[in-house]
Amino acid sequence: MPVLECPPEFKHEPNALWQMRLIGPQMSADEGYRLIANCYDEDFAAGNYDAPRLVCEAVNRMYPKDGSVPRDELKVMDIAAGTGLVGQQLYDEGVRHLDAIDPSQEMMGVAMKRGIYGKYIEDTIGEHETQVKADTYDAVVVAGGFVQGHLPPEALDEMIRICKPGGYIINSMRFEYLVTVPEYHRLERHMDDLEEAGKWRRVDRRVTDRYFFDTKQGITYIYQKL
């Protein structure tokens, strides 16, 4: 694949960030992550990108240490897991049964070096039923997966399917994408439709500042499967 030239207007941005902007308009997600896998962790470190922390905090709130399910017995699926930034934070908080789904072989290669995942499934989610059995996980989490050219709103249906009844689906994303990404104009409507259909119930919808490179807002959703 040819080396890309950084557009002048993005010269101030880390490599992984400006290259991610080209996913969708100029390249597929698979091509994009092939480029950025080895610099992703550095460019999206804590302080630059708050989604992993927010997802981990949400899991901790739903499953406190003194709760009915011990932290080390939780089964968690990390959707669009990438290099494992979310999984690492969950592991550091005591979660020991972690699986992951992501379509990028290059990102998976970085993640598997962490030694925290039981299974890492190389697949997309949202356009077909995955190999994962229904009602498997106590929590299904996604951080930054709802980005242009990535997860469709229908990915939520598959997340619900693989989550245990009573378990939680947690999604943290850039707040502005609800407006700036045309496909996500219907994302919250789809969430509401799923709630009206009795698939899940909203537990929390929280907007936070300094979510991304100290400037962008984020939004984190928590839903419980019914």
Coordinates of N, CA and C in Angstrom, one line a residue:
M1 N 0.9 -1.2 0.0 CA 0.0 0.0 0.0 C 0.9 1.2 0.0
P2 N 0.6 2.3 -0.8 CA 1.5 3.4 -0.9 C 1.4 4.2 0.4
V3 N 2.6 4.9 0.7 CA 2.6 5.8 1.8 C 1.8 7.0 1.6
L4 N 0.9 7.4 2.6 CA 0.1 8.5 2.4 C 0.7 9.8 2.8
E5 N 0.4 10.9 2.1 CA 0.9 12.2 2.5 C -0.1 12.8 3.4
C6 N 0.3 13.4 4.5 CA -0.6 14.1 5.4 C -1.1 15.4 4.8
P7 N -2.4 15.5 4.7 CA -3.0 16.8 4.2 C -2.5 18.0 5.1
P8 N -2.2 19.1 4.5 CA -1.6 20.3 5.2 C -2.5 20.7 6.4
E9 N -3.8 20.6 6.3 CA -4.7 21.0 7.4 C -4.6 20.1 8.6
F10 N -4.0 18.9 8.4 CA -3.9 18.0 9.6 C -2.5 17.8 10.0
K11 N -1.5 18.7 9.6 CA -0.1 18.5 10.0 C 0.1 18.5 11.5
H12 N -0.8 19.2 12.3 CA -0.6 19.3 13.7 C -1.1 18.0 14.4
E13 N -1.7 17.1 13.7 CA -2.3 15.9 14.4 C -1.4 14.7 14.4
P14 N -1.5 13.8 15.4 CA -0.7 12.6 15.4 C -1.1 11.8 14.2
N15 N -0.1 10.9 13.8 CA -0.3 10.1 12.6 C -1.6 9.3 12.6
A16 N -1.9 8.6 13.7 CA -3.1 7.7 13.8 C -4.3 8.5 13.6
L17 N -4.4 9.8 14.1 CA -5.6 10.6 14.0 C -5.9 11.0 12.6
W18 N -4.9 11.6 11.9 CA -5.2 12.1 10.5 C -5.4 10.9 9.6
Q19 N -4.7 9.8 9.8 CA -5.0 8.7 8.9 C -6.3 8.1 9.1
M20 N -6.8 8.1 10.4 CA -8.2 7.6 10.6 C -9.2 8.5 9.9
R21 N -9.0 9.8 9.7 CA -9.9 10.6 9.0 C -10.1 10.2 7.6
L22 N -9.2 9.4 7.0 CA -9.3 9.0 5.6 C -10.1 7.7 5.5
I23 N -10.4 7.0 6.6 CA -11.2 5.8 6.6 C -12.6 6.2 6.2
G24 N -13.1 5.6 5.2 CA -14.4 5.9 4.6 C -14.3 6.7 3.4
P25 N -13.8 8.0 3.4 CA -13.7 8.8 2.2 C -12.6 8.2 1.2
Q26 N -11.5 7.7 1.7 CA -10.4 7.3 0.8 C -10.0 5.9 1.0
M27 N -10.3 5.2 2.0 CA -9.8 3.9 2.2 C -10.8 3.1 3.1
S28 N -10.7 1.8 3.1 CA -11.5 0.9 4.0 C -10.9 1.0 5.4
A29 N -11.7 0.5 6.4 CA -11.2 0.4 7.7 C -10.1 -0.5 7.8
D30 N -10.1 -1.6 7.1 CA -9.0 -2.6 7.1 C -7.7 -2.0 6.6
E31 N -7.8 -1.2 5.5 CA -6.6 -0.5 5.0 C -6.1 0.5 6.0
G32 N -7.0 1.2 6.6 CA -6.6 2.3 7.5 C -5.9 1.7 8.8
Y33 N -6.4 0.7 9.4 CA -5.8 0.1 10.6 C -4.5 -0.6 10.3
R34 N -4.4 -1.1 9.1 CA -3.1 -1.7 8.7 C -2.0 -0.6 8.8
L35 N -2.3 0.6 8.5 CA -1.4 1.7 8.6 C -1.0 2.1 10.0
I36 N -2.1 2.2 10.9 CA -1.9 2.8 12.2 C -1.7 1.9 13.3
A37 N -1.8 0.6 13.1 CA -1.7 -0.4 14.2 C -0.6 -0.1 15.2
N38 N 0.6 0.1 14.6 CA 1.8 0.2 15.5 C 2.0 1.6 16.2
C39 N 1.2 2.6 15.7 CA 1.3 3.9 16.4 C 0.1 4.2 17.2
Y40 N -0.9 3.3 17.1 CA -2.2 3.6 17.7 C -2.2 3.9 19.2
D41 N -1.5 3.0 20.0 CA -1.4 3.1 21.4 C -0.8 4.4 21.8
E42 N 0.3 4.8 21.2 CA 1.0 6.0 21.5 C 0.1 7.2 21.2
D43 N -0.5 7.3 20.1 CA -1.3 8.4 19.7 C -2.6 8.6 20.4
F44 N -3.1 7.4 20.9 CA -4.4 7.4 21.6 C -4.2 7.1 23.1
A45 N -3.1 7.5 23.6 CA -2.8 7.2 25.0 C -3.8 8.0 25.9
A46 N -3.8 7.6 27.2 CA -4.7 8.3 28.2 C -4.3 9.7 28.2
G47 N -5.3 10.6 28.3 CA -5.1 12.0 28.2 C -5.4 12.5 26.8
N48 N -5.2 11.7 25.8 CA -5.6 12.1 24.5 C -7.0 11.5 24.1
Y49 N -7.4 10.4 24.8 CA -8.6 9.6 24.4 C -9.2 9.0 25.6
D50 N -10.4 9.5 26.0 CA -10.9 9.1 27.3 C -11.9 7.9 27.3
A51 N -12.2 7.4 26.1 CA -13.2 6.3 26.0 C -12.9 5.1 26.8
P52 N -11.6 4.6 26.7 CA -11.4 3.4 27.5 C -11.6 3.6 29.0
R53 N -11.3 4.7 29.6 CA -11.5 5.0 31.0 C -13.0 5.1 31.3
L54 N -13.8 5.7 30.4 CA -15.2 5.9 30.6 C -15.9 4.5 30.6
V55 N -15.5 3.7 29.6 CA -16.1 2.4 29.5 C -15.8 1.5 30.8
C56 N -14.6 1.6 31.2 CA -14.1 0.8 32.4 C -14.9 1.3 33.6
E57 N -15.0 2.6 33.8 CA -15.8 3.2 34.9 C -17.3 2.7 34.9
A58 N -17.8 2.6 33.7 CA -19.2 2.2 33.5 C -19.4 0.7 34.0
V59 N -18.4 -0.1 33.5 CA -18.5 -1.5 34.0 C -18.3 -1.6 35.5
N60 N -17.4 -0.8 36.1 CA -17.3 -0.8 37.5 C -18.5 -0.4 38.3
R61 N -19.2 0.6 37.7 CA -20.5 1.0 38.3 C -21.6 0.0 38.3
M62 N -21.6 -0.7 37.2 CA -22.7 -1.8 37.0 C -22.3 -3.0 37.8
Y63 N -21.0 -3.3 37.9 CA -20.5 -4.5 38.6 C -19.5 -4.1 39.7
P64 N -19.9 -3.5 40.8 CA -19.0 -3.1 41.9 C -18.3 -4.2 42.5
K65 N -17.2 -4.0 43.1 CA -16.4 -5.0 43.7 C -17.1 -5.9 44.7
D66 N -18.1 -5.2 45.4 CA -18.8 -5.9 46.4 C -20.2 -6.4 45.9
G67 N -20.3 -6.4 44.6 CA -21.6 -6.8 44.0 C -21.8 -8.3 44.0
S68 N -22.9 -8.7 43.4 CA -23.3 -10.1 43.4 C -22.5 -11.0 42.5
V69 N -21.9 -10.4 41.5 CA -21.0 -11.1 40.6 C -19.5 -10.6 40.8
P70 N -18.7 -11.4 41.3 CA -17.3 -11.0 41.5 C -16.6 -10.5 40.2
R71 N -15.8 -9.5 40.3 CA -15.2 -8.9 39.1 C -14.4 -10.0 38.3
D72 N -13.8 -10.9 39.0 CA -13.0 -11.9 38.3 C -13.8 -13.0 37.7
E73 N -15.1 -13.0 37.9 CA -16.0 -13.9 37.2 C -16.8 -13.4 36.1
L74 N -16.7 -12.1 35.9 CA -17.4 -11.4 34.8 C -16.9 -11.9 33.4
K75 N -17.9 -12.1 32.5 CA -17.5 -12.4 31.1 C -17.8 -11.1 30.3
V76 N -16.8 -10.6 29.7 CA -16.9 -9.3 28.9 C -16.4 -9.5 27.5
M77 N -17.3 -9.0 26.6 CA -16.9 -8.9 25.2 C -16.5 -7.5 24.8
D78 N -15.3 -7.3 24.2 CA -14.8 -6.0 23.8 C -15.0 -5.9 22.3
I79 N -16.0 -5.1 21.9 CA -16.3 -4.9 20.5 C -15.4 -3.8 19.9
A80 N -14.9 -4.0 18.6 CA -14.0 -3.1 18.0 C -12.8 -2.9 18.9
A81 N -12.3 -4.0 19.4 CA -11.3 -4.0 20.4 C -10.0 -3.3 20.1
G82 N -9.6 -3.3 18.8 CA -8.4 -2.7 18.3 C -7.2 -3.3 19.0
T83 N -6.3 -2.4 19.6 CA -5.1 -2.9 20.2 C -5.3 -3.3 21.7
G84 N -6.5 -3.2 22.2 CA -6.8 -3.7 23.5 C -6.7 -2.6 24.6
L85 N -6.9 -1.4 24.3 CA -6.8 -0.3 25.3 C -7.9 -0.5 26.3
V86 N -9.1 -0.8 25.9 CA -10.2 -1.0 26.8 C -10.0 -2.3 27.6
G87 N -9.7 -3.3 26.9 CA -9.4 -4.6 27.6 C -8.4 -4.5 28.7
Q88 N -7.3 -3.7 28.4 CA -6.2 -3.6 29.4 C -6.7 -2.9 30.7
Q89 N -7.5 -1.9 30.5 CA -8.1 -1.2 31.7 C -9.0 -2.1 32.5
L90 N -9.8 -2.9 31.8 CA -10.7 -3.8 32.5 C -9.9 -4.9 33.2
Y91 N -8.9 -5.4 32.5 CA -8.0 -6.4 33.2 C -7.4 -5.8 34.4
D92 N -6.9 -4.6 34.3 CA -6.3 -4.0 35.5 C -7.2 -3.8 36.7
E93 N -8.5 -3.7 36.3 CA -9.6 -3.6 37.4 C -10.1 -5.0 37.9
G94 N -9.5 -6.0 37.4 CA -9.8 -7.4 37.9 C -10.6 -8.3 37.0
V95 N -11.0 -7.8 35.8 CA -11.8 -8.6 34.9 C -10.8 -9.6 34.3
R96 N -11.2 -10.9 34.3 CA -10.3 -11.9 33.9 C -10.8 -12.7 32.7
H97 N -12.1 -12.6 32.4 CA -12.7 -13.4 31.3 C -13.1 -12.4 30.2
L98 N -12.1 -12.1 29.3 CA -12.2 -11.1 28.3 C -12.1 -11.7 26.9
D99 N -13.0 -11.4 26.0 CA -12.9 -11.8 24.6 C -13.0 -10.5 23.8
A100 N -12.7 -10.6 22.5 CA -12.7 -9.4 21.7 C -13.1 -9.8 20.2
I101 N -13.7 -8.7 19.6 CA -14.0 -8.8 18.2 C -13.4 -7.6 17.5
D102 N -12.7 -7.8 16.4 CA -12.2 -6.7 15.6 C -11.8 -7.2 14.2
P103 N -12.0 -6.5 13.1 CA -11.7 -7.0 11.8 C -10.3 -6.9 11.4
S104 N -9.5 -6.1 12.1 CA -8.1 -5.8 11.7 C -7.1 -6.8 12.3
Q105 N -6.5 -7.6 11.4 CA -5.5 -8.5 11.8 C -4.3 -7.8 12.4
E106 N -3.9 -6.6 11.9 CA -2.8 -5.9 12.4 C -3.0 -5.4 13.9
M107 N -4.2 -4.9 14.1 CA -4.6 -4.4 15.5 C -4.6 -5.6 16.4
M108 N -5.2 -6.7 15.9 CA -5.2 -8.0 16.7 C -3.8 -8.4 17.2
G109 N -2.9 -8.3 16.2 CA -1.5 -8.7 16.6 C -1.0 -7.9 17.7
V110 N -1.3 -6.6 17.8 CA -0.8 -5.8 18.9 C -1.5 -6.2 20.2
A111 N -2.9 -6.4 20.1 CA -3.7 -6.7 21.3 C -3.3 -8.0 21.9
M112 N -3.0 -9.0 21.1 CA -2.7 -10.3 21.6 C -1.4 -10.4 22.4
K113 N -0.5 -9.5 22.2 CA 0.7 -9.4 22.9 C 0.5 -9.0 24.4
R114 N -0.7 -8.5 24.7 CA -1.0 -8.1 26.0 C -1.3 -9.3 26.9
G115 N -1.8 -10.4 26.3 CA -2.0 -11.6 27.1 C -3.3 -11.5 27.9
I116 N -4.2 -10.7 27.6 CA -5.4 -10.5 28.4 C -6.7 -11.1 27.8
Y117 N -6.7 -11.5 26.6 CA -7.9 -12.0 25.9 C -7.9 -13.5 25.8
G118 N -9.1 -14.1 26.1 CA -9.2 -15.5 25.9 C -9.4 -15.8 24.4
K119 N -10.4 -15.1 23.8 CA -10.6 -15.2 22.3 C -10.5 -13.8 21.7
Y120 N -9.9 -13.8 20.5 CA -9.9 -12.5 19.7 C -10.4 -12.9 18.4
I121 N -11.7 -12.6 18.1 CA -12.3 -13.0 16.8 C -12.1 -11.9 15.8
E122 N -11.6 -12.3 14.6 CA -11.3 -11.4 13.5 C -12.6 -11.3 12.7
D123 N -13.4 -10.3 12.9 CA -14.7 -10.2 12.3 C -15.3 -8.8 12.4
T124 N -16.2 -8.5 11.5 CA -17.0 -7.3 11.7 C -18.2 -7.6 12.5
I125 N -19.0 -6.6 12.8 CA -20.2 -6.8 13.5 C -21.3 -5.8 13.0
G126 N -22.5 -6.3 12.8 CA -23.6 -5.4 12.4 C -24.2 -5.8 11.1
E127 N -23.5 -6.6 10.3 CA -24.1 -6.9 9.0 C -24.4 -8.4 8.9
H128 N -24.1 -9.2 9.9 CA -24.4 -10.6 10.0 C -24.3 -11.1 11.4
E129 N -24.7 -12.3 11.7 CA -24.6 -12.8 13.0 C -23.2 -13.4 13.2
T130 N -22.6 -13.0 14.3 CA -21.2 -13.5 14.5 C -21.2 -14.9 15.0
Q131 N -20.1 -15.5 15.2 CA -20.0 -16.9 15.7 C -20.3 -17.0 17.2
V132 N -20.4 -15.9 17.9 CA -20.6 -15.9 19.3 C -22.0 -16.4 19.6
K133 N -22.1 -17.3 20.6 CA -23.4 -17.8 21.1 C -24.2 -16.7 21.8
A134 N -25.5 -16.8 21.7 CA -26.4 -15.8 22.3 C -26.3 -15.9 23.8
D135 N -26.6 -14.8 24.5 CA -26.6 -14.8 26.0 C -25.3 -15.2 26.6
T136 N -24.2 -14.8 26.2 CA -22.9 -15.3 26.6 C -22.3 -14.3 27.7
Y137 N -22.4 -13.0 27.5 CA -21.6 -12.1 28.3 C -22.4 -11.2 29.3
D138 N -21.7 -11.0 30.4 CA -22.3 -10.1 31.4 C -22.2 -8.6 31.0
A139 N -21.3 -8.3 30.2 CA -21.2 -7.0 29.6 C -20.6 -7.0 28.2
V140 N -21.1 -6.2 27.3 CA -20.6 -6.1 26.0 C -20.3 -4.6 25.8
V141 N -19.0 -4.3 25.5 CA -18.5 -2.9 25.6 C -18.0 -2.5 24.2
V142 N -18.1 -1.2 23.9 CA -17.5 -0.7 22.7 C -17.0 0.7 23.0
A143 N -15.8 1.0 22.7 CA -15.2 2.4 22.8 C -14.7 2.9 21.5
G144 N -15.3 3.9 21.0 CA -14.8 4.5 19.7 C -15.1 3.6 18.5
G145 N -16.0 2.7 18.6 CA -16.4 1.9 17.4 C -17.4 2.6 16.5
F146 N -18.1 3.5 17.0 CA -19.1 4.2 16.2 C -18.4 5.4 15.6
V147 N -17.7 5.2 14.5 CA -16.9 6.2 13.8 C -17.3 6.0 12.3
Q148 N -17.1 7.1 11.6 CA -17.4 7.0 10.1 C -16.7 5.8 9.5
G149 N -17.5 5.0 8.8 CA -16.9 3.9 8.1 C -16.7 2.7 8.9
H150 N -17.2 2.7 10.1 CA -17.0 1.5 11.1 C -18.3 0.8 11.4
L151 N -18.8 0.9 12.6 CA -20.0 0.1 13.0 C -21.3 0.8 12.5
P152 N -22.2 0.0 11.9 CA -23.5 0.5 11.6 C -24.4 0.5 12.9
P153 N -25.5 1.3 12.9 CA -26.4 1.2 14.1 C -26.8 -0.2 14.4
E154 N -27.0 -1.0 13.4 CA -27.5 -2.4 13.6 C -26.5 -3.3 14.4
A155 N -25.3 -2.8 14.6 CA -24.3 -3.5 15.4 C -24.9 -3.7 16.8
L156 N -25.7 -2.7 17.3 CA -26.3 -2.8 18.6 C -27.2 -4.1 18.8
D157 N -27.8 -4.5 17.7 CA -28.7 -5.7 17.7 C -27.9 -6.9 18.1
E158 N -26.7 -7.0 17.4 CA -25.8 -8.2 17.7 C -25.3 -8.1 19.1
M159 N -24.9 -6.9 19.6 CA -24.4 -6.8 21.0 C -25.5 -7.2 22.0
I160 N -26.7 -6.9 21.7 CA -27.8 -7.3 22.6 C -27.9 -8.9 22.5
R161 N -27.8 -9.4 21.4 CA -28.0 -10.9 21.2 C -27.0 -11.6 22.0
I162 N -25.7 -11.2 22.0 CA -24.7 -12.0 22.7 C -24.5 -11.6 24.2
C163 N -25.3 -10.6 24.7 CA -25.3 -10.2 26.1 C -26.3 -11.1 26.8
K164 N -25.9 -11.4 28.1 CA -26.9 -12.2 28.9 C -28.1 -11.3 29.3
P165 N -29.3 -11.9 29.5 CA -30.4 -11.1 30.0 C -29.9 -10.5 31.4
G166 N -30.2 -9.2 31.6 CA -29.7 -8.6 32.8 C -28.3 -8.0 32.7
G167 N -27.6 -8.4 31.7 CA -26.3 -7.8 31.5 C -26.4 -6.4 30.8
Y168 N -25.2 -5.8 30.6 CA -25.1 -4.4 30.1 C -24.4 -4.3 28.8
I169 N -24.9 -3.4 28.0 CA -24.2 -3.0 26.8 C -23.8 -1.5 27.0
I170 N -22.5 -1.3 26.8 CA -21.9 0.0 27.1 C -21.2 0.5 25.9
N171 N -21.5 1.7 25.4 CA -21.0 2.3 24.2 C -20.5 3.8 24.5
S172 N -19.2 4.0 24.3 CA -18.7 5.4 24.4 C -18.2 5.9 23.1
M173 N -18.6 7.1 22.7 CA -18.2 7.6 21.3 C -18.1 9.1 21.3
R174 N -17.7 9.7 20.2 CA -17.6 11.1 20.1 C -19.1 11.6 20.0
F175 N -19.4 12.6 20.8 CA -20.7 13.2 20.8 C -21.1 13.8 19.4
E176 N -20.1 14.5 18.8 CA -20.4 15.2 17.5 C -20.8 14.2 16.4
Y177 N -20.4 13.0 16.5 CA -20.7 12.0 15.4 C -22.2 11.8 15.2
L178 N -23.0 12.0 16.3 CA -24.4 11.9 16.1 C -25.0 12.9 15.1
V179 N -24.2 14.0 14.8 CA -24.6 15.0 13.9 C -23.7 15.0 12.6
T180 N -22.4 14.8 12.7 CA -21.5 14.9 11.6 C -21.4 13.7 10.7
V181 N -21.8 12.5 11.3 CA -21.8 11.3 10.5 C -23.2 10.9 10.1
P182 N -23.6 11.0 8.8 CA -24.9 10.8 8.3 C -25.6 9.5 8.8
E183 N -24.8 8.4 8.8 CA -25.3 7.1 9.2 C -25.8 7.2 10.7
Y184 N -25.2 8.0 11.5 CA -25.5 8.1 12.9 C -26.6 9.1 13.3
H185 N -27.2 9.7 12.2 CA -28.4 10.5 12.5 C -29.5 9.7 13.1
R186 N -29.5 8.4 12.7 CA -30.6 7.5 13.2 C -30.1 6.6 14.4
L187 N -28.9 6.8 14.9 CA -28.4 5.9 15.9 C -29.3 6.0 17.2
E188 N -29.5 7.2 17.7 CA -30.4 7.2 18.9 C -31.8 6.8 18.7
R189 N -32.3 7.0 17.5 CA -33.6 6.6 17.1 C -33.7 5.0 17.1
H190 N -32.6 4.4 16.6 CA -32.5 3.0 16.7 C -32.4 2.4 18.1
M191 N -31.7 3.1 18.9 CA -31.6 2.8 20.4 C -33.0 2.8 21.0
D192 N -33.8 3.9 20.7 CA -35.1 4.0 21.2 C -36.0 2.9 20.7
D193 N -35.9 2.6 19.4 CA -36.7 1.5 18.8 C -36.5 0.2 19.5
L194 N -35.2 -0.1 19.8 CA -34.9 -1.3 20.5 C -35.5 -1.3 21.9
E195 N -35.5 -0.2 22.6 CA -36.1 -0.1 23.9 C -37.6 -0.3 23.8
E196 N -38.2 0.4 22.8 CA -39.7 0.2 22.6 C -40.1 -1.2 22.3
A197 N -39.1 -2.0 21.7 CA -39.4 -3.4 21.3 C -39.1 -4.3 22.5
G198 N -38.7 -3.7 23.6 CA -38.5 -4.6 24.8 C -37.2 -5.3 24.8
K199 N -36.2 -4.9 24.0 CA -34.9 -5.6 23.9 C -34.0 -5.1 25.1
W200 N -34.1 -3.9 25.5 CA -33.2 -3.4 26.5 C -33.8 -2.1 27.2
R201 N -33.2 -1.6 28.2 CA -33.7 -0.4 28.8 C -32.5 0.5 29.1
R202 N -32.7 1.8 28.9 CA -31.6 2.8 29.2 C -31.3 2.9 30.6
V203 N -30.1 2.8 31.0 CA -29.6 3.0 32.4 C -29.0 4.4 32.5
D204 N -28.2 4.8 31.5 CA -27.5 6.1 31.6 C -27.1 6.6 30.2
R205 N -27.2 7.9 30.1 CA -26.7 8.6 28.9 C -26.0 9.8 29.3
R206 N -24.6 9.8 29.2 CA -23.8 10.8 29.9 C -22.9 11.5 28.9
V207 N -22.9 12.8 28.8 CA -22.0 13.6 28.0 C -20.9 14.1 28.8
T208 N -19.7 14.0 28.3 CA -18.5 14.4 29.1 C -17.6 15.3 28.2
D209 N -16.9 16.2 28.8 CA -15.9 17.1 28.2 C -14.6 16.4 28.1
R210 N -13.7 17.0 27.3 CA -12.3 16.5 27.2 C -12.2 15.0 26.9
Y211 N -13.1 14.6 26.0 CA -13.1 13.2 25.7 C -12.0 12.8 24.7
F212 N -11.7 13.7 23.8 CA -10.8 13.4 22.7 C -9.8 14.6 22.5
F213 N -8.5 14.4 22.8 CA -7.5 15.4 22.6 C -7.9 16.7 23.3
D214 N -8.6 16.6 24.4 CA -8.8 17.7 25.3 C -9.8 18.7 24.8
T215 N -10.4 18.4 23.6 CA -11.4 19.4 23.0 C -12.7 18.9 22.7
K216 N -12.8 17.6 22.3 CA -14.1 17.1 21.8 C -14.9 16.5 23.0
Q217 N -16.2 16.6 22.9 CA -17.1 15.9 23.9 C -17.3 14.5 23.5
G218 N -17.6 13.7 24.5 CA -18.0 12.3 24.3 C -19.3 12.0 24.9
I219 N -19.9 10.9 24.5 CA -21.2 10.5 25.1 C -21.1 9.0 25.4
T220 N -21.5 8.6 26.6 CA -21.4 7.2 27.0 C -22.8 6.7 27.3
Y221 N -23.2 5.6 26.7 CA -24.5 5.0 26.9 C -24.3 3.7 27.7
I222 N -25.3 3.5 28.7 CA -25.4 2.2 29.3 C -26.8 1.7 29.2
Y223 N -26.9 0.5 28.6 CA -28.2 -0.1 28.5 C -28.2 -1.5 29.2
Q224 N -29.3 -1.9 29.7 CA -29.4 -3.3 30.3 C -30.3 -4.1 29.4
K225 N -29.9 -5.3 29.1 CA -30.7 -6.2 28.3 C -31.8 -6.8 29.1
L226 N -33.0 -6.8 28.5 CA -34.2 -7.3 29.2 C -34.4 -8.8 28.9

